[in-house]
PDB file of C-alpha atoms and ligand atoms in Angstrom:
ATOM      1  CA  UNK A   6      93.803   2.882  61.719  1.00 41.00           C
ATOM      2  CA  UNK A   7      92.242   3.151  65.276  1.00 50.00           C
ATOM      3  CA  UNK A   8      91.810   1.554  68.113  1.00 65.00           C
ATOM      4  CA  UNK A   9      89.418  -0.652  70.408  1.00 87.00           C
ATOM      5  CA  UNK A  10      88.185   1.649  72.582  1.00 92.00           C
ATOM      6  CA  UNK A  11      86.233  -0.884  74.727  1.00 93.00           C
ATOM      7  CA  UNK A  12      89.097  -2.817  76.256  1.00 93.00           C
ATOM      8  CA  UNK A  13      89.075   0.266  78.589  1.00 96.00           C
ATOM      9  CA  UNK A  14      85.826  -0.837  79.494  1.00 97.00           C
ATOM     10  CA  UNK A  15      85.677  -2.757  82.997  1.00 98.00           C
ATOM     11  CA  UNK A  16      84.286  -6.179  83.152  1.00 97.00           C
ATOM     12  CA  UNK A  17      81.724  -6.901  86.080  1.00 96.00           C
ATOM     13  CA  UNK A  18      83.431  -8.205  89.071  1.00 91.00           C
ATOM     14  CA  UNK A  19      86.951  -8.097  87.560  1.00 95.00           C
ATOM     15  CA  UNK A  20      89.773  -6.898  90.499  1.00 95.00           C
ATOM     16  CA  UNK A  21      90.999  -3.747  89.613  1.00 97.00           C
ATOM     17  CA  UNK A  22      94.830  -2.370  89.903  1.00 97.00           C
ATOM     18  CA  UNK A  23      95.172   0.728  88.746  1.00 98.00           C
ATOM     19  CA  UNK A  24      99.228   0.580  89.144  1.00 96.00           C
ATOM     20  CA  UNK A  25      99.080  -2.126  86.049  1.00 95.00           C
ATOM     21  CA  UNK A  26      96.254   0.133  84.031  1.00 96.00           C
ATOM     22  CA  UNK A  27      97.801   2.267  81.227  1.00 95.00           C
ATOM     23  CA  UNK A  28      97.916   5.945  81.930  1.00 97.00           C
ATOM     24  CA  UNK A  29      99.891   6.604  78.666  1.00 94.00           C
ATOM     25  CA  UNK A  30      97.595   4.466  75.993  1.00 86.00           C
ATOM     26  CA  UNK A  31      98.521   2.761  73.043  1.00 79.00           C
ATOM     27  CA  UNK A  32      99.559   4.607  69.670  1.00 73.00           C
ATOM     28  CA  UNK A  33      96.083   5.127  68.544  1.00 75.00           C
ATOM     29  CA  UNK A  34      96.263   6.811  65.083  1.00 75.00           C
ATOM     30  CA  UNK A  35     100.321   6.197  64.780  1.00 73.00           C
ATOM     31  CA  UNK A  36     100.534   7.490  68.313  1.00 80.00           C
ATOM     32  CA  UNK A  37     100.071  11.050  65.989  1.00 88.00           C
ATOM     33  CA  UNK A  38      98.990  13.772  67.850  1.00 90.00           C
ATOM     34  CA  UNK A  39      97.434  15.771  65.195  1.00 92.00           C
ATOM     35  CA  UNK A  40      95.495  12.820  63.799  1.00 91.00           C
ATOM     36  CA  UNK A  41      94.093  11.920  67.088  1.00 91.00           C
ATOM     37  CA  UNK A  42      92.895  16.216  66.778  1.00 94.00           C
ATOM     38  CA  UNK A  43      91.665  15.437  63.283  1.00 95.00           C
ATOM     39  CA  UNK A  44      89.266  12.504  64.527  1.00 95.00           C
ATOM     40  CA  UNK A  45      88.273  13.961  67.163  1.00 96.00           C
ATOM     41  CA  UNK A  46      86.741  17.014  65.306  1.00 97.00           C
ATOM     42  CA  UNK A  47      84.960  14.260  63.092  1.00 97.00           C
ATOM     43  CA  UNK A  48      84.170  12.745  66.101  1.00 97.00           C
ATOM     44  CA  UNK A  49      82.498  15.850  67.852  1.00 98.00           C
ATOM     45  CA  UNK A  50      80.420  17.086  64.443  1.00 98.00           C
ATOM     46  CA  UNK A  51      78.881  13.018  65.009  1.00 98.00           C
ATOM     47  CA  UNK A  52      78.086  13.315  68.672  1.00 98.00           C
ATOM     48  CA  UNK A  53      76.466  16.587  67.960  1.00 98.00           C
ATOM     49  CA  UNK A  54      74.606  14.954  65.351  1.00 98.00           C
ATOM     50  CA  UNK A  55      73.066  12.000  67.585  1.00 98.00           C
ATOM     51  CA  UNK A  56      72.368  14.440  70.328  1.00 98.00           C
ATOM     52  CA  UNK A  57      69.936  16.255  67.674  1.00 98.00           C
ATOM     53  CA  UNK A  58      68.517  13.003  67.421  1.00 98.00           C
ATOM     54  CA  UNK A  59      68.298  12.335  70.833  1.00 98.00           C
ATOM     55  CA  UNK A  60      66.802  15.402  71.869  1.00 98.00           C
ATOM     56  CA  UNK A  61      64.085  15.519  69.049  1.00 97.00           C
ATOM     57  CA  UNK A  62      62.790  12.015  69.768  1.00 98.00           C
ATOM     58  CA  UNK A  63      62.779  12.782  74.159  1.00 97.00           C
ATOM     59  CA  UNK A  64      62.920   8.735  74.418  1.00 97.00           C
ATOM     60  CA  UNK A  65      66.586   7.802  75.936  1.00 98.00           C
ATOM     61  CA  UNK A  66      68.401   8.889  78.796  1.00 98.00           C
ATOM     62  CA  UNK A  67      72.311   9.609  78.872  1.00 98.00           C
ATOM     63  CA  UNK A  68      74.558   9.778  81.991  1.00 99.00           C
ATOM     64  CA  UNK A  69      78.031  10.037  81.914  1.00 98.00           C
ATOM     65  CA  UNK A  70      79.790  10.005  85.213  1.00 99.00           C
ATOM     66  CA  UNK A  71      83.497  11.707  85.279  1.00 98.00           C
ATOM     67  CA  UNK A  72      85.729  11.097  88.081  1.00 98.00           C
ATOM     68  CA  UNK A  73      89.445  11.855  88.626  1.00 98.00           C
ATOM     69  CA  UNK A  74      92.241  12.784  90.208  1.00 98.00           C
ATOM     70  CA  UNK A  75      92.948  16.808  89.925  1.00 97.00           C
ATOM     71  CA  UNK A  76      94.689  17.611  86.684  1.00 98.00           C
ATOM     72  CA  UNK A  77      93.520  14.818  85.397  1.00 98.00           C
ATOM     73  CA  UNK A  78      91.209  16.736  82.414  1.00 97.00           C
ATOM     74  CA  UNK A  79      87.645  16.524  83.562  1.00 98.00           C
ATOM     75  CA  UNK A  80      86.993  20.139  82.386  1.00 98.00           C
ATOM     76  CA  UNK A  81      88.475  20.238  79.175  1.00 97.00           C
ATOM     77  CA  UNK A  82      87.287  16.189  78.051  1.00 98.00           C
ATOM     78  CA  UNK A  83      83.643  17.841  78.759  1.00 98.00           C
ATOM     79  CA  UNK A  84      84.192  21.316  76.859  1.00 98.00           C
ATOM     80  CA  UNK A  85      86.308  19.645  74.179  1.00 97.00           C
ATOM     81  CA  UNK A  86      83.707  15.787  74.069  1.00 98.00           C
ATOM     82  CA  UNK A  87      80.595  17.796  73.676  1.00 98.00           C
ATOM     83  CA  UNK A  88      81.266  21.343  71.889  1.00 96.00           C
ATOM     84  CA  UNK A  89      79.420  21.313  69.126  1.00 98.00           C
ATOM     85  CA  UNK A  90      76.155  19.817  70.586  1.00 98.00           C
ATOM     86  CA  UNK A  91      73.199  21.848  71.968  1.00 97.00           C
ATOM     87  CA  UNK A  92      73.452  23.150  75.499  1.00 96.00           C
ATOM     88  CA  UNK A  93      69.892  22.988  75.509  1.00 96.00           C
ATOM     89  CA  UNK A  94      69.912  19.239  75.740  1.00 98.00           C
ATOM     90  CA  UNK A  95      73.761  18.376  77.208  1.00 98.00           C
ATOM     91  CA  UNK A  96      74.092  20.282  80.543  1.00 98.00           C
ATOM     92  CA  UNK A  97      76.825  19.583  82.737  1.00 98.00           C
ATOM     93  CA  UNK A  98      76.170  19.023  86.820  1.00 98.00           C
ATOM     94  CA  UNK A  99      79.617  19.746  89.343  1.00 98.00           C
ATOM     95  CA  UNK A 100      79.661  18.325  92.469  1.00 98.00           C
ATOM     96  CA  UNK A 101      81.756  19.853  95.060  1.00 97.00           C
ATOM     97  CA  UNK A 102      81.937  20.321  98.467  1.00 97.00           C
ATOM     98  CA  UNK A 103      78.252  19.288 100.238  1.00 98.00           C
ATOM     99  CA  UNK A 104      76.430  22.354 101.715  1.00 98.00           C
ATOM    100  CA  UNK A 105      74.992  22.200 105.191  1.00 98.00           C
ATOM    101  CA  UNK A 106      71.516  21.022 103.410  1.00 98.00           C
ATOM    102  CA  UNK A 107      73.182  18.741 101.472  1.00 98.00           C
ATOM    103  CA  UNK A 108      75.161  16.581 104.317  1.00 97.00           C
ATOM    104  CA  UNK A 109      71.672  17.015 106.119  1.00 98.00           C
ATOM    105  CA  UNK A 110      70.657  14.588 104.252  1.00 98.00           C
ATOM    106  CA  UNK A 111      71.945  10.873 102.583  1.00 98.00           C
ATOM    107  CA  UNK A 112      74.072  11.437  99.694  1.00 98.00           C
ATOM    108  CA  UNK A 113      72.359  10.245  97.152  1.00 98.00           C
ATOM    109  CA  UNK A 114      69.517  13.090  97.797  1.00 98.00           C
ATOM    110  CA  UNK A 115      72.157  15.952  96.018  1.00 98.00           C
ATOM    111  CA  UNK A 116      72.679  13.887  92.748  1.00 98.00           C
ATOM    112  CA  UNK A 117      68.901  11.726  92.547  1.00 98.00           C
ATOM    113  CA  UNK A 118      67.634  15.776  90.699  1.00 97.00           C
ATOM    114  CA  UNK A 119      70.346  15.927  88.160  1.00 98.00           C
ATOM    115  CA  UNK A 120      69.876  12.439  86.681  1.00 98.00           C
ATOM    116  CA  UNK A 121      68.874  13.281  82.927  1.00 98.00           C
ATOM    117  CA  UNK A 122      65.489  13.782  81.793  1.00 98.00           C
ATOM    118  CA  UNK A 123      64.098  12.148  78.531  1.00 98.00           C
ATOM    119  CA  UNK A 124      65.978  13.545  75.536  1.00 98.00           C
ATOM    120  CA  UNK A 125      68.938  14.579  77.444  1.00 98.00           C
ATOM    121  CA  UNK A 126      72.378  13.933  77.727  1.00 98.00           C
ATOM    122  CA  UNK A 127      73.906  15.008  81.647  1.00 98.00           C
ATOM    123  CA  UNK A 128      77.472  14.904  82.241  1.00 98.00           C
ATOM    124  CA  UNK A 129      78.561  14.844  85.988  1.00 98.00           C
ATOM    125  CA  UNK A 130      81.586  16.669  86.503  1.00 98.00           C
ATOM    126  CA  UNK A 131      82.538  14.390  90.184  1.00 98.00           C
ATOM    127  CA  UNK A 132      79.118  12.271  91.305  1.00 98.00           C
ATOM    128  CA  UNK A 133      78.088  10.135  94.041  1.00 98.00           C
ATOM    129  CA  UNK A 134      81.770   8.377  93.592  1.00 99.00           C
ATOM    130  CA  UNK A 135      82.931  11.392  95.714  1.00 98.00           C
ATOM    131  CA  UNK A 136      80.804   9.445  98.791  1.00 98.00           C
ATOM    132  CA  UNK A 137      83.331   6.431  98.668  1.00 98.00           C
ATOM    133  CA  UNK A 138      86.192   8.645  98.057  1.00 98.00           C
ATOM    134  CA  UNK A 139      87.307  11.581  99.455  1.00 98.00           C
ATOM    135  CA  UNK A 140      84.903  10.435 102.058  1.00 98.00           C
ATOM    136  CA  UNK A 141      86.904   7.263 102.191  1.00 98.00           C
ATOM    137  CA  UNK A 142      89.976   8.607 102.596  1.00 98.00           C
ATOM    138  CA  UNK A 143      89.417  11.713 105.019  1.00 98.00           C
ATOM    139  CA  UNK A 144      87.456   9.159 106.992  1.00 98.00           C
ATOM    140  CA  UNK A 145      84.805  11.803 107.091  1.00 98.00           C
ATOM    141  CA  UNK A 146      81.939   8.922 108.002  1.00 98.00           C
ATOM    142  CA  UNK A 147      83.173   5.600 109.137  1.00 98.00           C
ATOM    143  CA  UNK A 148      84.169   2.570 107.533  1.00 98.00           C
ATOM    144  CA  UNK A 149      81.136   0.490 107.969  1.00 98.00           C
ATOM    145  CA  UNK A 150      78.962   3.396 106.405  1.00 98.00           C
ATOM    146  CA  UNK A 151      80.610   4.085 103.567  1.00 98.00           C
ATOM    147  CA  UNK A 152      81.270   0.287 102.486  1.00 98.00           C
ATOM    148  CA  UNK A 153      77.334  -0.150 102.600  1.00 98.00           C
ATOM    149  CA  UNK A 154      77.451   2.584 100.044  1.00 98.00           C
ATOM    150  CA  UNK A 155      78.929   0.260  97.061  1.00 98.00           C
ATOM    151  CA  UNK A 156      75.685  -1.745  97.281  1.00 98.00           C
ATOM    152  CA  UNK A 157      73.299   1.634  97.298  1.00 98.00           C
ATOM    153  CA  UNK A 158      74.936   3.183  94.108  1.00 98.00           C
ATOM    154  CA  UNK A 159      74.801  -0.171  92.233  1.00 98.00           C
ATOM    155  CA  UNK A 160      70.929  -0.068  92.985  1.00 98.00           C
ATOM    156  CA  UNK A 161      70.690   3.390  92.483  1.00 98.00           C
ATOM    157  CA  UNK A 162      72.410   2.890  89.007  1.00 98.00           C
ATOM    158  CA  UNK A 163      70.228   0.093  88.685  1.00 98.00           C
ATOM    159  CA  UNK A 164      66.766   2.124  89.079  1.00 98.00           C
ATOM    160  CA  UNK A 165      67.906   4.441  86.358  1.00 98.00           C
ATOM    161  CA  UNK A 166      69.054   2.038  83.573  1.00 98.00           C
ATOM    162  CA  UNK A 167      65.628  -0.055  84.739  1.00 98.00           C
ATOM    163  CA  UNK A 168      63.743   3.606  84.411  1.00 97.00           C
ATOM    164  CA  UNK A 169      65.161   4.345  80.601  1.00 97.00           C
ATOM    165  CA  UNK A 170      69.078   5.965  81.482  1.00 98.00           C
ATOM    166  CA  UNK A 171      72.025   4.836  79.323  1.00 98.00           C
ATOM    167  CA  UNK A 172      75.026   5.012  82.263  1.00 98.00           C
ATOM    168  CA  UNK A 173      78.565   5.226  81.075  1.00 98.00           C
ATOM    169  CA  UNK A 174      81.192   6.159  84.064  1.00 98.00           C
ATOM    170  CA  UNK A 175      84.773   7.264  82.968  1.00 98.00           C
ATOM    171  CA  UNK A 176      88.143   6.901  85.320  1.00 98.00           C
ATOM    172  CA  UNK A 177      90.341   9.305  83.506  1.00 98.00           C
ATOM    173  CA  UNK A 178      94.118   7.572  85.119  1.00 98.00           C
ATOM    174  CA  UNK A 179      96.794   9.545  85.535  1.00 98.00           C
ATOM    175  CA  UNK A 180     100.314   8.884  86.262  1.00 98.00           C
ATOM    176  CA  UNK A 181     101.412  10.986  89.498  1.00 98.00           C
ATOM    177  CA  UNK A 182     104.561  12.408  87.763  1.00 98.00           C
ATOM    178  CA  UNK A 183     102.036  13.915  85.151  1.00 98.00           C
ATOM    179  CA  UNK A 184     100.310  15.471  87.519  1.00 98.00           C
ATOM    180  CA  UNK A 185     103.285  16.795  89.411  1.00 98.00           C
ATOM    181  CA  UNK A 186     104.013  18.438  85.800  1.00 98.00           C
ATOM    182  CA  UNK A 187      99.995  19.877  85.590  1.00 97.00           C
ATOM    183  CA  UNK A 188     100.100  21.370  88.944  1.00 97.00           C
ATOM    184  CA  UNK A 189     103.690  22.964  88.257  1.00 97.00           C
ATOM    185  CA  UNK A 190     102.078  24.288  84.931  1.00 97.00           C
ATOM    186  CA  UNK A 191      98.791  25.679  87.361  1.00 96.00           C
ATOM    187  CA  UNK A 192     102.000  27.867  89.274  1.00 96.00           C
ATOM    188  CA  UNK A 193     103.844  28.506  86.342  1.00 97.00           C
ATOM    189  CA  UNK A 194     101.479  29.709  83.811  1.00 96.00           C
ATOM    190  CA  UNK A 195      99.567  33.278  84.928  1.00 97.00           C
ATOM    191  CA  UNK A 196      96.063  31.862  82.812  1.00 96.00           C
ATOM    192  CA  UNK A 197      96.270  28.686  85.102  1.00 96.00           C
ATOM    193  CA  UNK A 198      96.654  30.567  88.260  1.00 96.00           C
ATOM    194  CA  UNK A 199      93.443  30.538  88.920  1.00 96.00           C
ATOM    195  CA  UNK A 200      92.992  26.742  88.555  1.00 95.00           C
ATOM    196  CA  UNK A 201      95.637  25.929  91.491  1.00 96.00           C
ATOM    197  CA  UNK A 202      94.445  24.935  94.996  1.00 94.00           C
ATOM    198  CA  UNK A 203      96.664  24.085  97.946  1.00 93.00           C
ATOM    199  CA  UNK A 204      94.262  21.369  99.172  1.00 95.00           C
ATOM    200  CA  UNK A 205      95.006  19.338  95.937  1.00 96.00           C
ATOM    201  CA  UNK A 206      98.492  19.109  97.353  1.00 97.00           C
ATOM    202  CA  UNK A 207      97.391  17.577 100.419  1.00 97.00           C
ATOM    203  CA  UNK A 208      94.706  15.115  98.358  1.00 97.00           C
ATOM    204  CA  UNK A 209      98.029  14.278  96.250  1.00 98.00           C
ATOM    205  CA  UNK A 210     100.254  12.912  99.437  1.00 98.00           C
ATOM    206  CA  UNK A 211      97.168  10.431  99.485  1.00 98.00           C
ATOM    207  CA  UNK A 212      97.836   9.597  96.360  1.00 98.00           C
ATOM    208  CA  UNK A 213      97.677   5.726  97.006  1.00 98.00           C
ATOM    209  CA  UNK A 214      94.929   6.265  99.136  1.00 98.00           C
ATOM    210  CA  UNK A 215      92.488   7.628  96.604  1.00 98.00           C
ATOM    211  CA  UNK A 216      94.460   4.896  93.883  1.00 98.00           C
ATOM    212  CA  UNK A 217      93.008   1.930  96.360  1.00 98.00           C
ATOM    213  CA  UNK A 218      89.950   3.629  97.010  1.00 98.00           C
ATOM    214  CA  UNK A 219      88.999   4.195  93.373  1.00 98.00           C
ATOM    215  CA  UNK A 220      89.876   0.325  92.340  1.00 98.00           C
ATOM    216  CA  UNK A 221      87.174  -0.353  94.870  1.00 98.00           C
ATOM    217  CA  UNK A 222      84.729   1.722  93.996  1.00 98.00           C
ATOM    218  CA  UNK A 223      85.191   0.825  90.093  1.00 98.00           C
ATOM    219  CA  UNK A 224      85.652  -2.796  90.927  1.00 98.00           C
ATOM    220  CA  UNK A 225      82.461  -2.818  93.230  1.00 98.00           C
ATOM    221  CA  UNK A 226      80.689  -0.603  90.872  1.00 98.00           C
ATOM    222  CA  UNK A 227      81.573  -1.382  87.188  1.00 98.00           C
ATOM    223  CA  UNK A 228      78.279  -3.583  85.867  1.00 98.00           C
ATOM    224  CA  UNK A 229      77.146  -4.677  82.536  1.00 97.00           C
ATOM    225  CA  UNK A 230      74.559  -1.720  82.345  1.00 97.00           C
ATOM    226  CA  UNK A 231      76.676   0.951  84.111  1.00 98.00           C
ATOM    227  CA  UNK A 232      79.652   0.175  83.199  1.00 98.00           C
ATOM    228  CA  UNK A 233      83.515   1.983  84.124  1.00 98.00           C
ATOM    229  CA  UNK A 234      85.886   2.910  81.532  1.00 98.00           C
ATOM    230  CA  UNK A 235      89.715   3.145  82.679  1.00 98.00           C
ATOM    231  CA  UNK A 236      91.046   6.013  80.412  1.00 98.00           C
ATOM    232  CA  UNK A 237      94.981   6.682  79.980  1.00 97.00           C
ATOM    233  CA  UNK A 238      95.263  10.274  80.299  1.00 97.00           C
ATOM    234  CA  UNK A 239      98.980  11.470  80.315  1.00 97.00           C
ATOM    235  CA  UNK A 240      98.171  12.577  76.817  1.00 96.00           C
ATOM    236  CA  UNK A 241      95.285  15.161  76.690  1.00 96.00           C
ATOM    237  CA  UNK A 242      94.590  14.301  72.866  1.00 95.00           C
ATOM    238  CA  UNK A 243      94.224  10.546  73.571  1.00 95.00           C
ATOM    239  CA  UNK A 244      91.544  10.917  76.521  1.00 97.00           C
ATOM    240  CA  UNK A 245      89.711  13.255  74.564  1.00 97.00           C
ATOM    241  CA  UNK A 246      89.655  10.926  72.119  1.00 95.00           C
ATOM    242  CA  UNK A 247      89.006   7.569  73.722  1.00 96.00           C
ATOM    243  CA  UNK A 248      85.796   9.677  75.440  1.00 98.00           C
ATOM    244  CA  UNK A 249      84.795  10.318  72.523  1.00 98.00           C
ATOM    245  CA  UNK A 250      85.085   7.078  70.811  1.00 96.00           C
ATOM    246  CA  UNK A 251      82.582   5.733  73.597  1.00 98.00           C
ATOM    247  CA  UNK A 252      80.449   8.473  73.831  1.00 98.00           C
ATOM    248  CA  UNK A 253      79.882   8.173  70.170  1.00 98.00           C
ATOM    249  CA  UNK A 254      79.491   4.323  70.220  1.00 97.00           C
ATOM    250  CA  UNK A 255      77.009   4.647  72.849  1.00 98.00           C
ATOM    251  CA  UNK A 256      74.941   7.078  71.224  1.00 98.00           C
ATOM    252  CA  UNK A 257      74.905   5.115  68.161  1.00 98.00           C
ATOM    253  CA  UNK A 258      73.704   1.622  69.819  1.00 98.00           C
ATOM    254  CA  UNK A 259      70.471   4.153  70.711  1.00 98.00           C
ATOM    255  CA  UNK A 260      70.206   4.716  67.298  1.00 98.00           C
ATOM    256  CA  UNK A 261      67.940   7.719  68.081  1.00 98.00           C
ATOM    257  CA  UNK A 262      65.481   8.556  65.290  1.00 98.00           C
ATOM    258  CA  UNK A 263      63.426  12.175  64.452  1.00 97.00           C
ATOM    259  CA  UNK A 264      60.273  11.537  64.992  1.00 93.00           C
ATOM    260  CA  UNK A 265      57.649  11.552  62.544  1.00 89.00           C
ATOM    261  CA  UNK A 266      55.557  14.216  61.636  1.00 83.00           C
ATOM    262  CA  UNK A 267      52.276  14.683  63.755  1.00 77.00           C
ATOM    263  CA  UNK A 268      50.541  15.365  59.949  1.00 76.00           C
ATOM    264  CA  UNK A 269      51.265  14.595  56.603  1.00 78.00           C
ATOM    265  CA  UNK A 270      53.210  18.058  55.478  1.00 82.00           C
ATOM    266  CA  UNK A 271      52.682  17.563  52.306  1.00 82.00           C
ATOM    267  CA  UNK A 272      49.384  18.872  52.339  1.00 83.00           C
ATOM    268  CA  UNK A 273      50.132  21.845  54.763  1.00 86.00           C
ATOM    269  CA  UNK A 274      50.693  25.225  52.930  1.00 89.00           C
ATOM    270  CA  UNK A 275      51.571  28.149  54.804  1.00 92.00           C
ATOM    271  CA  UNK A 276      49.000  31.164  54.401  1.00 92.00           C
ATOM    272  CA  UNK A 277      50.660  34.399  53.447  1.00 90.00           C
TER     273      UNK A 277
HETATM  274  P1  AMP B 329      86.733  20.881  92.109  1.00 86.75           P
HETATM  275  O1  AMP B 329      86.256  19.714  91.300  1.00 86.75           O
HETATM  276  O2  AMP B 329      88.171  21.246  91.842  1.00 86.75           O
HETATM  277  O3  AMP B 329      85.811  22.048  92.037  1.00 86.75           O
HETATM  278  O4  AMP B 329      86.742  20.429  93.645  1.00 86.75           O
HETATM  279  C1  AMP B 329      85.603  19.956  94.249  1.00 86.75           C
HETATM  280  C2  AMP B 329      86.000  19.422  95.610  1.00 86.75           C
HETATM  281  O5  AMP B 329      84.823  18.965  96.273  1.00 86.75           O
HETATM  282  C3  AMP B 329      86.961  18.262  95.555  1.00 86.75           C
HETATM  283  O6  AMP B 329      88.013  18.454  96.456  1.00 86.75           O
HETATM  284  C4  AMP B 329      86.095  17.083  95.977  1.00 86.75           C
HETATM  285  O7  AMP B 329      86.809  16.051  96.605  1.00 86.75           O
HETATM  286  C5  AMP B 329      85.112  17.751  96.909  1.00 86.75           C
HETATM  287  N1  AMP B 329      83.909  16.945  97.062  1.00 86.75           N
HETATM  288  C6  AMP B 329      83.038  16.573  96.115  1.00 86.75           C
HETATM  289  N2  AMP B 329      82.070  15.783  96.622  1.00 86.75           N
HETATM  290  C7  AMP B 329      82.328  15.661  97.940  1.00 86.75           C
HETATM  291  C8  AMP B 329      81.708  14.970  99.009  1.00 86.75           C
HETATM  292  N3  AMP B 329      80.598  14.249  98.798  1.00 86.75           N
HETATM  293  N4  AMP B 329      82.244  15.078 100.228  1.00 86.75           N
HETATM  294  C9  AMP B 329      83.358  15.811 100.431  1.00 86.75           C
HETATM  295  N5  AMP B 329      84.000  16.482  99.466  1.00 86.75           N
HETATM  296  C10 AMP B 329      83.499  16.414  98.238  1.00 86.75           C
HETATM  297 MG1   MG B 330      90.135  21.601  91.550  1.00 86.75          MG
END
């Protein structure tokens, strides 16, 4: 059984309506919850394996970009994607807010310093997206400005692939009723408390806002070497999964390799 992960995948300069994209998914694994749980364990203990790989041979680069709506599952697709790799070689980047220093200068200036490093694997937990988003839709710098902005992050992108960086950028789509549920559980259940913000009630009355402004940004953004994956994620199991599935694929197309040994071991003993 499974699926084809990679029709999630968006084509360069396809148009993008996120009203006709899935946010439910197919019946991946008989549409069985506990399969999809099953996989995705046997999925993790092979991402953790790659990543050893990775990290020993310091030759590729690995970004993946997360952007959603709130509720949507950043937090948990990154604990759940990557727990049983090496936090000395995955770390995890969160962009919020800008600081005073930060909006001092251009946007990209923030994100350029937690690109990944040879070896490593960096997950951005919101990105430079958040420029021609929020930004977008609070008008917080005008129109003109942040259209430009399409054009700087496809070079940008373009400088790291050319400079060694594997770019993968999810969309994790929700439905707004399933959200309405996920912030109801954030009141409702005293451990989620703590997860609940008012000012996600005001982003959701933009709700088609930020839908418009996220088909252009994936539309003017999705290229053959950084590409955007539209994942349904009304079902937590089946975005965990379909992450996974491309994270995995991905890592596996860099085939990375142990090095070899500096010496021939053979002849090595250890003194006592
Ligand atoms: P959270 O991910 O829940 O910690 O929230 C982070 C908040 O920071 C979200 O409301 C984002 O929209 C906001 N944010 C992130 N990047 C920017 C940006 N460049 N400009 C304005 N707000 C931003
Ligand atoms: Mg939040």
């Amino acid at each position: 059984m499974g699926t084809n992960f990679e029709r999630y995948r968006v084509k360069a300069g396809t148009k993008v309506d996120l009203g006709k994209e899935p946010t439910r998914g197919d019946d991946a694994y008989g549409g069985d919850k506990d399969a999809g749980y099953a996989r995705l364990d046997a999925l993790r203990d092979e991402i953790a394996e790659l990543q050893d790989r990775l990290y020993a041979e310091e030759k590729h680069k690995v970004l993946i970009v997360l952007q959603a709506m709130d509720t949507a599952g950043k937090d948990s697709t990154i604990r759940d994607v990557f727990k049983e790799t090496n936090p000395q070689g995955v770390r995890v980047a969160s962009f919020g807010r800008p600081t005073d220093e930060e909006l001092a200068h251009d946007y990209l200036w923030r994100v350029h310093k937690y690109t990944p490093a040879a070896g490593h694997i960096r997950v951005f937990n919101r990105s430079h997206y958040e420029d021609v988003l929020v930004v977008r839709v609070n008008e917080l710098v005008p129109e003109d400005r942040w259209k430009r902005r399409y054009g700087h992050i496809r070079d940008f992108e373009r400088l790291l692939v050319d400079e060694g960086t594997t770019i993968r950028k999810f969309f994790l789509h929700i439905s707004k009723d399933e959200q309405r549920e996920r912030l109801q559980e954030r009141l409702d259940i005293k451990e989620k408390h703590w997860k609940f913000e008012s000012g996600d009630l005001r982003v959701r009355e933009r709700w088609d806002d930020y839908m418009a402004a996220y088909a252009d940004a994936i539309k003017e953004t999705s290229t053959v070497d950084a590409p955007w994956y539209i994942i349904p994620s009304d079902r937590r199991w089946y975005r965990k999964l379909a992450v996974a599935e491309i994270v995995l694929e991905t890592l596996k197309d860099l085939d990375p390799k142990y090095p070899d040994p500096p010496d021939n071991l053979h002849h090595i003993a250890i003194p006592d």
